[in-house]
Tab-separated table of C-alpha atoms and ligand atoms in Angstrom:
chain	number	residue	atom	x	y	z
A	263	UNK	CA	79.124	-28.490	-84.280
A	264	UNK	CA	77.173	-24.895	-85.790
A	265	UNK	CA	73.095	-25.304	-85.589
A	266	UNK	CA	72.590	-24.315	-89.295
A	267	UNK	CA	74.869	-23.515	-91.551
A	268	UNK	CA	74.419	-21.674	-95.689
A	269	UNK	CA	76.814	-22.791	-97.761
A	270	UNK	CA	77.153	-20.788	-100.549
A	271	UNK	CA	73.361	-21.178	-101.461
A	272	UNK	CA	72.503	-19.395	-104.545
A	273	UNK	CA	67.924	-19.010	-105.425
A	274	UNK	CA	67.467	-17.732	-108.713
A	275	UNK	CA	63.348	-17.106	-110.150
A	276	UNK	CA	64.082	-16.779	-113.555
A	277	UNK	CA	66.828	-14.120	-115.070
A	278	UNK	CA	66.283	-12.670	-111.034
A	279	UNK	CA	69.322	-13.905	-109.118
A	280	UNK	CA	67.369	-13.411	-105.209
A	281	UNK	CA	70.602	-15.001	-103.807
A	282	UNK	CA	74.591	-15.564	-104.663
A	283	UNK	CA	76.309	-17.611	-102.834
A	284	UNK	CA	74.988	-16.964	-99.250
A	285	UNK	CA	77.653	-18.466	-97.190
A	286	UNK	CA	76.599	-17.952	-93.234
A	287	UNK	CA	76.430	-20.002	-90.143
A	288	UNK	CA	73.737	-20.142	-87.023
A	289	UNK	CA	75.429	-21.387	-84.206
A	290	UNK	CA	73.383	-22.210	-81.013
A	291	UNK	CA	71.776	-20.020	-78.699
A	292	UNK	CA	72.650	-17.299	-81.116
A	293	UNK	CA	70.588	-14.857	-81.560
A	294	UNK	CA	71.292	-12.925	-85.435
A	295	UNK	CA	70.102	-11.033	-86.732
A	296	UNK	CA	68.886	-10.503	-90.630
A	297	UNK	CA	68.632	-7.434	-92.381
A	298	UNK	CA	68.641	-6.063	-95.773
A	299	UNK	CA	66.579	-3.171	-98.050
A	300	UNK	CA	63.528	-4.801	-99.014
A	301	UNK	CA	64.200	-7.085	-102.191
A	302	UNK	CA	67.664	-8.350	-100.529
A	303	UNK	CA	65.878	-11.862	-100.362
A	304	UNK	CA	65.865	-12.266	-97.130
A	305	UNK	CA	62.881	-14.156	-97.478
A	306	UNK	CA	63.803	-16.007	-99.507
A	307	UNK	CA	66.389	-17.554	-97.824
A	308	UNK	CA	64.027	-18.249	-95.636
A	309	UNK	CA	61.740	-19.908	-97.810
A	310	UNK	CA	64.904	-22.144	-98.845
A	311	UNK	CA	65.783	-23.092	-95.078
A	312	UNK	CA	62.585	-24.678	-94.269
A	313	UNK	CA	61.876	-26.399	-97.370
A	314	UNK	CA	59.549	-24.029	-99.597
A	315	UNK	CA	61.074	-23.823	-102.296
A	316	UNK	CA	65.117	-26.121	-103.005
A	317	UNK	CA	67.863	-23.917	-103.662
A	318	UNK	CA	69.300	-23.021	-107.007
A	319	UNK	CA	72.321	-24.343	-105.539
A	320	UNK	CA	73.976	-24.465	-102.302
A	321	UNK	CA	73.954	-26.572	-99.181
A	322	UNK	CA	71.269	-25.993	-95.559
A	323	UNK	CA	72.340	-27.823	-93.968
A	324	UNK	CA	70.967	-28.650	-89.402
A	325	UNK	CA	72.757	-30.057	-87.398
A	326	UNK	CA	75.259	-31.245	-90.053
A	327	UNK	CA	72.218	-32.853	-91.873
A	328	UNK	CA	71.166	-31.462	-95.602
A	329	UNK	CA	68.169	-30.201	-95.521
A	330	UNK	CA	67.415	-29.823	-99.557
A	331	UNK	CA	64.644	-31.577	-101.274
A	332	UNK	CA	63.206	-32.324	-97.427
A	333	UNK	CA	59.391	-31.073	-97.809
A	334	UNK	CA	57.916	-27.820	-94.855
A	335	UNK	CA	56.997	-29.846	-93.209
A	336	UNK	CA	59.655	-32.626	-92.850
A	337	UNK	CA	62.490	-29.548	-91.677
A	338	UNK	CA	60.241	-28.511	-89.247
A	339	UNK	CA	59.460	-32.133	-87.346
A	340	UNK	CA	63.477	-31.831	-87.425
A	341	UNK	CA	63.774	-28.660	-85.178
A	342	UNK	CA	63.078	-25.378	-87.641
A	343	UNK	CA	59.863	-23.334	-86.886
A	344	UNK	CA	59.269	-19.758	-88.432
A	345	UNK	CA	56.790	-17.455	-88.938
A	346	UNK	CA	56.071	-15.658	-92.549
A	347	UNK	CA	56.181	-12.121	-92.979
A	348	UNK	CA	52.850	-12.180	-94.715
A	349	UNK	CA	50.466	-13.199	-91.046
A	350	UNK	CA	47.996	-15.803	-92.185
A	351	UNK	CA	46.444	-17.338	-89.481
A	352	UNK	CA	43.627	-19.588	-89.325
A	353	UNK	CA	40.293	-16.530	-89.960
A	354	UNK	CA	37.463	-18.232	-88.821
A	355	UNK	CA	38.848	-21.030	-85.386
A	356	UNK	CA	39.768	-18.652	-81.731
A	357	UNK	CA	43.579	-17.304	-81.255
A	358	UNK	CA	43.983	-20.299	-78.432
A	359	UNK	CA	42.993	-23.129	-81.581
A	360	UNK	CA	45.362	-21.689	-83.749
A	361	UNK	CA	48.062	-22.653	-81.374
A	362	UNK	CA	45.994	-26.280	-80.380
A	363	UNK	CA	46.198	-27.281	-84.032
A	364	UNK	CA	49.995	-26.550	-84.134
A	365	UNK	CA	50.848	-28.733	-80.453
A	366	UNK	CA	48.920	-31.077	-82.484
A	367	UNK	CA	51.201	-31.868	-84.761
A	368	UNK	CA	53.223	-33.861	-81.240
A	369	UNK	CA	50.602	-33.984	-78.898
A	370	UNK	CA	47.398	-35.909	-80.467
A	371	UNK	CA	45.739	-35.244	-76.548
A	372	UNK	CA	43.425	-32.483	-77.467
A	373	UNK	CA	42.984	-31.729	-74.021
A	374	UNK	CA	46.487	-31.619	-73.373
A	375	UNK	CA	47.369	-29.854	-76.710
A	376	UNK	CA	44.603	-27.141	-75.614
A	377	UNK	CA	47.276	-26.487	-72.253
A	378	UNK	CA	50.182	-25.977	-74.496
A	379	UNK	CA	48.317	-23.422	-76.831
A	380	UNK	CA	47.418	-21.729	-73.762
A	381	UNK	CA	50.943	-21.319	-72.195
A	382	UNK	CA	52.457	-20.298	-75.505
A	383	UNK	CA	49.408	-17.913	-75.320
A	384	UNK	CA	51.185	-16.598	-72.163
A	385	UNK	CA	54.787	-16.444	-72.902
A	386	UNK	CA	53.361	-14.189	-75.603
A	387	UNK	CA	51.558	-11.769	-74.011
A	388	UNK	CA	48.888	-12.917	-75.561
A	389	UNK	CA	46.830	-15.165	-72.610
A	390	UNK	CA	44.008	-12.362	-72.032
A	391	UNK	CA	42.865	-12.821	-76.021
A	392	UNK	CA	42.786	-17.053	-76.563
A	393	UNK	CA	38.524	-17.321	-76.863
A	394	UNK	CA	39.031	-14.169	-79.033
A	395	UNK	CA	38.715	-15.274	-83.000
A	396	UNK	CA	41.698	-14.715	-84.756
A	397	UNK	CA	40.778	-11.742	-87.145
A	398	UNK	CA	38.996	-9.594	-84.255
A	399	UNK	CA	43.406	-9.642	-83.909
A	400	UNK	CA	45.560	-6.086	-84.614
A	401	UNK	CA	47.808	-6.931	-86.154
A	402	UNK	CA	51.388	-7.013	-83.707
A	403	UNK	CA	49.336	-10.132	-82.040
A	404	UNK	CA	49.059	-12.058	-84.677
A	405	UNK	CA	53.052	-12.033	-85.600
A	406	UNK	CA	52.524	-12.737	-81.323
A	407	UNK	CA	49.918	-15.581	-82.642
A	408	UNK	CA	52.884	-16.166	-85.602
A	409	UNK	CA	54.584	-17.110	-83.168
A	410	UNK	CA	52.843	-18.956	-80.865
A	411	UNK	CA	51.817	-20.934	-83.181
A	412	UNK	CA	55.317	-21.958	-84.067
A	413	UNK	CA	57.064	-22.813	-80.449
A	414	UNK	CA	53.830	-24.557	-79.835
A	415	UNK	CA	55.698	-26.796	-82.951
A	416	UNK	CA	58.595	-26.913	-80.398
A	417	UNK	CA	60.746	-26.120	-82.539
A	418	UNK	CA	64.853	-24.894	-81.661
A	419	UNK	CA	66.053	-22.742	-84.280
A	420	UNK	CA	62.618	-20.287	-84.812
A	421	UNK	CA	62.823	-18.092	-87.914
A	422	UNK	CA	61.211	-14.859	-86.832
A	423	UNK	CA	60.031	-12.797	-91.010
A	424	UNK	CA	60.575	-8.998	-89.930
A	425	UNK	CA	57.601	-9.136	-86.759
A	426	UNK	CA	57.811	-5.314	-86.469
A	427	UNK	CA	56.735	-5.206	-89.985
A	428	UNK	CA	53.251	-2.755	-90.083
A	429	UNK	CA	53.456	-3.027	-86.328
A	430	UNK	CA	51.712	-0.367	-83.940
A	431	UNK	CA	55.741	2.121	-83.311
A	432	UNK	CA	54.936	1.506	-79.584
A	433	UNK	CA	54.205	-2.430	-79.212
A	434	UNK	CA	58.244	-2.513	-81.336
A	435	UNK	CA	60.135	-2.795	-77.696
A	436	UNK	CA	57.779	-5.209	-76.373
A	437	UNK	CA	58.047	-7.233	-79.295
A	438	UNK	CA	61.832	-7.102	-78.952
A	439	UNK	CA	62.226	-8.243	-74.628
A	440	UNK	CA	59.761	-10.511	-75.789
A	441	UNK	CA	62.313	-12.203	-78.775
A	442	UNK	CA	65.115	-11.875	-75.908
A	443	UNK	CA	63.102	-13.754	-73.659
A	444	UNK	CA	62.548	-16.206	-76.205
A	445	UNK	CA	66.031	-17.331	-75.889
A	446	UNK	CA	66.462	-17.139	-72.314
A	447	UNK	CA	63.599	-18.428	-70.654
A	448	UNK	CA	62.994	-20.861	-73.849
A	449	UNK	CA	66.579	-21.561	-74.745
A	450	UNK	CA	66.028	-21.001	-78.250
A	451	UNK	CA	67.857	-19.477	-80.904
A	452	UNK	CA	66.361	-16.950	-83.794
A	453	UNK	CA	67.052	-16.290	-86.366
A	454	UNK	CA	65.382	-12.419	-86.874
A	455	UNK	CA	64.804	-10.527	-90.235
A	456	UNK	CA	64.538	-6.956	-89.642
A	457	UNK	CA	64.453	-4.593	-92.568
A	458	UNK	CA	64.843	-1.862	-90.215
A	459	UNK	CA	68.534	-2.320	-88.524
A	460	UNK	CA	68.083	0.037	-85.544
A	461	UNK	CA	65.128	-2.107	-84.293
A	462	UNK	CA	67.608	-4.686	-85.002
A	463	UNK	CA	70.740	-3.815	-83.830
A	464	UNK	CA	69.373	-4.633	-80.177
A	465	UNK	CA	68.845	-7.323	-79.302
A	466	UNK	CA	70.670	-9.012	-82.769
A	467	UNK	CA	74.568	-10.749	-81.373
A	468	UNK	CA	75.285	-10.493	-84.292
A	469	UNK	CA	74.405	-9.602	-87.873
A	470	UNK	CA	74.199	-10.895	-91.822
A	471	UNK	CA	73.041	-7.420	-94.020
A	472	UNK	CA	71.953	-8.760	-97.362
A	473	UNK	CA	71.992	-6.531	-100.383
A	474	UNK	CA	71.090	-7.440	-103.615
A	475	UNK	CA	70.417	-11.583	-102.764
A	476	UNK	CA	74.720	-11.361	-101.758
A	477	UNK	CA	76.509	-10.485	-98.243
A	478	UNK	CA	77.022	-7.999	-96.948
A	479	UNK	CA	78.323	-8.420	-94.031
A	480	UNK	CA	78.077	-10.798	-91.036
A	481	UNK	CA	79.409	-9.640	-88.264
A	482	UNK	CA	78.938	-7.825	-84.529
A	483	UNK	CA	76.566	-5.395	-84.450
A	484	UNK	CA	78.717	-2.276	-83.646
A	485	UNK	CA	80.901	-3.029	-86.495
A	486	UNK	CA	77.987	-3.915	-89.181
A	487	UNK	CA	76.371	-0.363	-89.241
A	488	UNK	CA	79.870	1.247	-89.839
A	489	UNK	CA	80.217	-1.230	-93.142
A	490	UNK	CA	80.471	1.085	-95.702
A	491	UNK	CA	78.416	-1.398	-97.595
A	492	UNK	CA	75.540	-1.490	-95.221
A	493	UNK	CA	75.608	2.183	-95.184
A	494	UNK	CA	75.928	2.888	-98.814
A	495	UNK	CA	72.227	-0.827	-99.360
A	496	UNK	CA	70.802	2.271	-96.704
A	497	UNK	CA	71.125	5.369	-99.349
A	498	UNK	CA	67.953	6.018	-100.754
A	499	UNK	CA	65.916	3.761	-97.525
A	500	UNK	CA	64.067	5.364	-94.393
A	501	UNK	CA	67.126	4.000	-92.902
A	502	UNK	CA	69.624	6.921	-90.721
A	503	UNK	CA	72.532	5.343	-89.383
A	504	UNK	CA	72.632	3.869	-85.489
A	505	UNK	CA	74.671	5.884	-83.055
A	506	UNK	CA	76.662	3.107	-81.681
A	507	UNK	CA	76.444	3.139	-78.038
A	508	UNK	CA	73.268	4.842	-77.057
A	509	UNK	CA	72.936	2.649	-74.735
A	510	UNK	CA	69.778	-0.203	-76.310
A	511	UNK	CA	70.290	1.040	-80.169
A	512	UNK	CA	67.356	1.549	-80.975
A	513	UNK	CA	65.803	5.375	-81.071
A	514	UNK	CA	62.222	4.842	-81.952
A	515	UNK	CA	62.506	5.471	-85.722
A	516	UNK	CA	59.987	4.877	-87.810
A	517	UNK	CA	62.026	1.954	-90.486
A	518	UNK	CA	59.040	1.773	-93.733
B	612	ADP	P1	62.994	-9.311	-98.799
B	612	ADP	O1	62.843	-10.522	-97.533
B	612	ADP	O2	64.776	-9.423	-98.414
B	612	ADP	O3	62.601	-8.101	-98.862
B	612	ADP	P2	62.444	-10.774	-100.808
B	612	ADP	O4	63.374	-12.719	-100.165
B	612	ADP	O5	61.268	-11.660	-100.060
B	612	ADP	O6	63.168	-9.763	-100.897
B	612	ADP	O7	62.377	-11.456	-102.328
B	612	ADP	C1	63.282	-10.926	-103.189
B	612	ADP	C2	63.639	-10.786	-104.095
B	612	ADP	O8	63.236	-12.139	-104.524
B	612	ADP	C3	62.578	-10.199	-105.375
B	612	ADP	O9	63.619	-9.165	-106.768
B	612	ADP	C4	61.910	-10.815	-105.202
B	612	ADP	O10	60.596	-9.995	-105.966
B	612	ADP	C5	62.374	-12.174	-106.087
B	612	ADP	N1	60.981	-13.345	-105.379
B	612	ADP	C6	60.882	-13.531	-104.949
B	612	ADP	N2	60.155	-14.546	-104.031
B	612	ADP	C7	59.780	-14.645	-105.262
B	612	ADP	C8	59.116	-15.459	-106.587
B	612	ADP	N3	58.001	-16.320	-105.470
B	612	ADP	N4	59.356	-15.700	-107.564
B	612	ADP	C9	59.798	-14.343	-108.738
B	612	ADP	N5	60.683	-13.934	-108.012
B	612	ADP	C10	61.455	-13.893	-106.032
B	613	MG	MG1	60.821	-10.251	-97.372
């Protein structure tokens, strides 16, 4: 049984088709990269999986349970956590308080919630910022705070939207290592949206590529990167096809 399964998901906003008949599976323990140029429909898929918008048509199954019609808090309770492309921590709260708010969904005792929150800050390497106001964090740090908040809701499946967007390029390898550790040490299954294919190749077991709302490729990174439709989708974009087999797949490119 796949952990998550999308079946023919279509989302229309008036005349605009943001997702068109999207079907793919996410297996337990997998890191799936979801790539595509800006506007391909990546974030809209997350919105539908997490109950922010219903699909126009199609089904979304999590452990064989249909999520369509559930509210975001219900989807979260079932075991799906997420981060947002536009990070929005609670400003005016400290970093640890931000994570505590999420932890208290499961843990009512504030002392225990604080200890749990401290553990998640440790994992995302923000322990030294625990007492800082969230507004003092850099973009990369805010993204990691979002990860800690998502993890504090105790998901089995974690959806990460553009973890590297707007982040200092030098910290990208650290973010990728963190993603790999969430799987190996926390046992999470992850779907990671990334605009820059080079960045995602090294960390993903499998990649689903979207273009104009449609799935144009689904397979191992080394194969997806060679697909004609994928290369064409990225033409004119700030993208260079990575050299397959350079060991990492990541060469520190700038993306966009
Ligand atoms: P990506 O995350 O791949 O960059 P999005 O999923 O954000 O792409 O957007 C896909 C398309 O859907 C875009 O054309 C975007 O403008 C449109 N879109 C997304 N959300 C909305 C919305 N709430 N209302 C209208 N159009 C939307
Ligand atoms: Mg997006």
